[in-house]
Amino acid sequence: MTTAALQTMLTVPQRFRGPAGVANGGWIAGTMAGALNGGRSAVEVTLHAPTPLETELRLEHVANSVSLHHDETLLVEAIPVAEELDAPRFVPFNDAARAEANFVGWKGGHPFAECFACGQREPGDGLRIFPGRVEGTDLVAAGWRVPFSVADEDGVPPSIVGAVLDCVTGWAHFGPGESALLGRLALSIHRPVHPGGQYSVVARPTGQDGRKMYGESAIYEADGTLVANARATWIAPR
């Protein structure tokens, strides 16, 4: 017996772009986690192809999975994972904000200057998260001042949390002029994010295998309470 798919439509607004012309991978991952279980437990999201902007896409729910399609092309799929994700250690907000001065994107050009999460967009439009090296550690961190413009009637949605957890894991690896694309993001949201709040965003590299780079990230409240965390796989261009 085949389970019928529940289908809805999704269009990614231009605002939520990552690399030029396509959706931010973390925004898509958070959207998929929200569609699957609200992001309340760990969800693993695999990005098979870039997600186009301002295009009607098909979101399919089948059993315990969600997939995103453009016509017959599979773009993204999400499944629950029965595990607790590791998180990099807490960095206090003031220290995280000071680390932004070390952001590699200030040096040698930013590969994704228009990115919703880490790009140099206008305040309130993009998230403007600029993670830099925390001196004496293997961590990168930034202070996140949550703009009210990313909240809806239910607060800050999983899509925004996913975008925050995404890019920072890339910058844990990148040197000046380097870049890669997100291939997979497993994320879990433990507590709500409040518009107007201040949070520490932290990441660390956890390994590399050829073109694949691995990292983990977290969002912390000012007192060190874990809000959300993720595990990422990035793929460098050939």
Coordinates of C-alpha atoms in Angstrom, one line a residue, residues 33-168:
A33 CA 12.4 21.4 9.7
G34 CA 9.4 23.6 10.5
A35 CA 7.3 21.7 8.0
L36 CA 8.3 18.3 9.4
N37 CA 8.0 18.8 13.1
G38 CA 8.3 22.5 13.9
G39 CA 12.0 22.0 14.5
R40 CA 11.3 20.7 18.0
S41 CA 13.5 17.6 17.5
A42 CA 16.5 16.9 15.3
V43 CA 15.8 17.0 11.6
E44 CA 18.4 16.2 8.9
V45 CA 18.0 18.2 5.7
T46 CA 19.8 17.3 2.5
L47 CA 20.2 19.8 -0.3
H48 CA 20.3 18.0 -3.7
A49 CA 20.1 21.0 -5.9
P50 CA 20.0 24.8 -5.6
T51 CA 16.5 26.2 -4.7
P52 CA 15.4 28.9 -7.1
L53 CA 13.9 32.2 -5.9
E54 CA 10.4 33.6 -6.7
T55 CA 9.4 30.3 -8.2
E56 CA 6.4 28.1 -7.2
L57 CA 7.8 24.9 -5.7
R58 CA 6.0 21.7 -4.5
L59 CA 6.4 20.7 -0.9
E60 CA 5.5 17.0 -0.4
H61 CA 4.8 15.3 3.0
V62 CA 5.0 11.5 2.9
A63 CA 5.0 9.5 6.1
N64 CA 7.9 11.0 8.2
S65 CA 9.6 12.9 5.5
V66 CA 9.2 16.2 3.6
S67 CA 10.7 16.9 0.2
L68 CA 10.8 20.0 -2.0
H69 CA 10.5 19.8 -5.8
H70 CA 10.7 22.1 -8.8
D71 CA 8.7 20.3 -11.5
E72 CA 10.3 16.8 -11.6
T73 CA 13.5 17.8 -9.9
L74 CA 14.1 16.9 -6.3
L75 CA 15.7 19.9 -4.6
V76 CA 15.6 19.2 -0.8
E77 CA 14.5 16.4 1.5
A78 CA 14.2 16.3 5.3
I79 CA 13.9 13.4 7.7
P80 CA 13.8 13.2 11.5
V81 CA 17.0 11.8 13.2
A82 CA 17.0 10.1 16.6
E83 CA 20.0 11.7 18.1
E84 CA 21.2 14.7 20.1
L85 CA 23.4 17.0 18.2
D86 CA 26.6 18.3 19.7
A87 CA 27.1 22.0 20.2
P88 CA 30.3 24.2 20.4
R89 CA 30.8 25.7 23.7
F90 CA 29.2 29.0 24.8
V91 CA 30.8 32.3 24.1
P92 CA 29.4 35.3 26.1
F93 CA 27.6 37.9 23.9
N94 CA 30.2 40.7 24.4
D95 CA 33.1 38.3 23.4
A96 CA 31.1 37.0 20.4
A97 CA 30.4 40.6 19.3
R98 CA 34.1 41.5 19.6
A99 CA 35.1 38.5 17.5
E100 CA 33.2 40.1 14.5
A101 CA 36.3 42.3 14.0
N102 CA 38.1 39.1 12.8
F103 CA 35.4 38.2 10.2
V104 CA 37.2 36.8 7.2
G105 CA 34.6 38.4 4.9
W106 CA 36.1 41.8 5.6
K107 CA 39.3 40.6 3.9
G108 CA 39.7 39.7 0.3
G109 CA 36.1 40.0 -0.7
H110 CA 32.9 38.3 0.6
P111 CA 31.9 35.4 -1.7
F112 CA 28.2 35.9 -0.9
A113 CA 27.9 39.6 -0.1
E114 CA 24.1 39.5 -0.7
C115 CA 23.5 36.5 1.6
F116 CA 20.5 36.9 3.9
A117 CA 22.4 35.6 6.9
C118 CA 26.1 36.7 6.6
G119 CA 25.9 39.2 3.8
Q120 CA 26.5 43.0 4.0
R121 CA 22.8 43.8 3.6
E122 CA 21.0 46.8 5.1
P123 CA 20.2 46.4 8.8
G124 CA 16.7 44.9 9.3
D125 CA 16.8 43.4 5.8
G126 CA 19.6 40.8 6.2
L127 CA 20.6 39.2 9.5
R128 CA 24.2 40.7 9.3
I129 CA 25.9 37.8 11.2
F130 CA 29.6 38.2 10.8
P131 CA 31.4 35.4 12.6
G132 CA 35.1 35.9 13.4
R133 CA 37.7 33.9 15.1
V134 CA 37.6 33.9 19.0
E135 CA 41.2 34.4 20.0
G136 CA 42.9 31.4 21.5
T137 CA 40.2 28.9 20.4
D138 CA 39.0 27.0 17.3
L139 CA 35.7 28.8 17.5
V140 CA 34.1 31.6 15.4
A141 CA 31.4 33.7 16.9
A142 CA 29.2 36.7 16.4
G143 CA 26.6 38.6 18.3
W144 CA 23.1 38.4 16.9
R145 CA 20.7 41.2 17.5
V146 CA 17.4 39.8 16.2
P147 CA 15.6 42.3 14.0
F148 CA 11.8 42.6 14.5
S149 CA 11.5 42.4 10.7
V150 CA 12.2 38.6 10.7
A151 CA 9.4 37.7 13.1
D152 CA 5.8 36.8 12.3
E153 CA 2.7 36.5 14.4
D154 CA 4.2 33.3 16.0
G155 CA 7.6 34.8 16.7
V156 CA 10.9 34.0 14.9
P157 CA 10.2 31.0 12.6
P158 CA 12.5 28.0 12.1
S159 CA 13.5 29.2 8.7
I160 CA 15.4 32.2 10.3
V161 CA 17.0 30.0 13.0
G162 CA 18.2 27.6 10.2
A163 CA 19.7 30.6 8.3
V164 CA 21.6 31.6 11.5
L165 CA 22.9 28.1 12.1
D166 CA 24.0 27.6 8.5
C167 CA 26.5 30.2 7.4
V168 CA 28.5 30.4 10.6

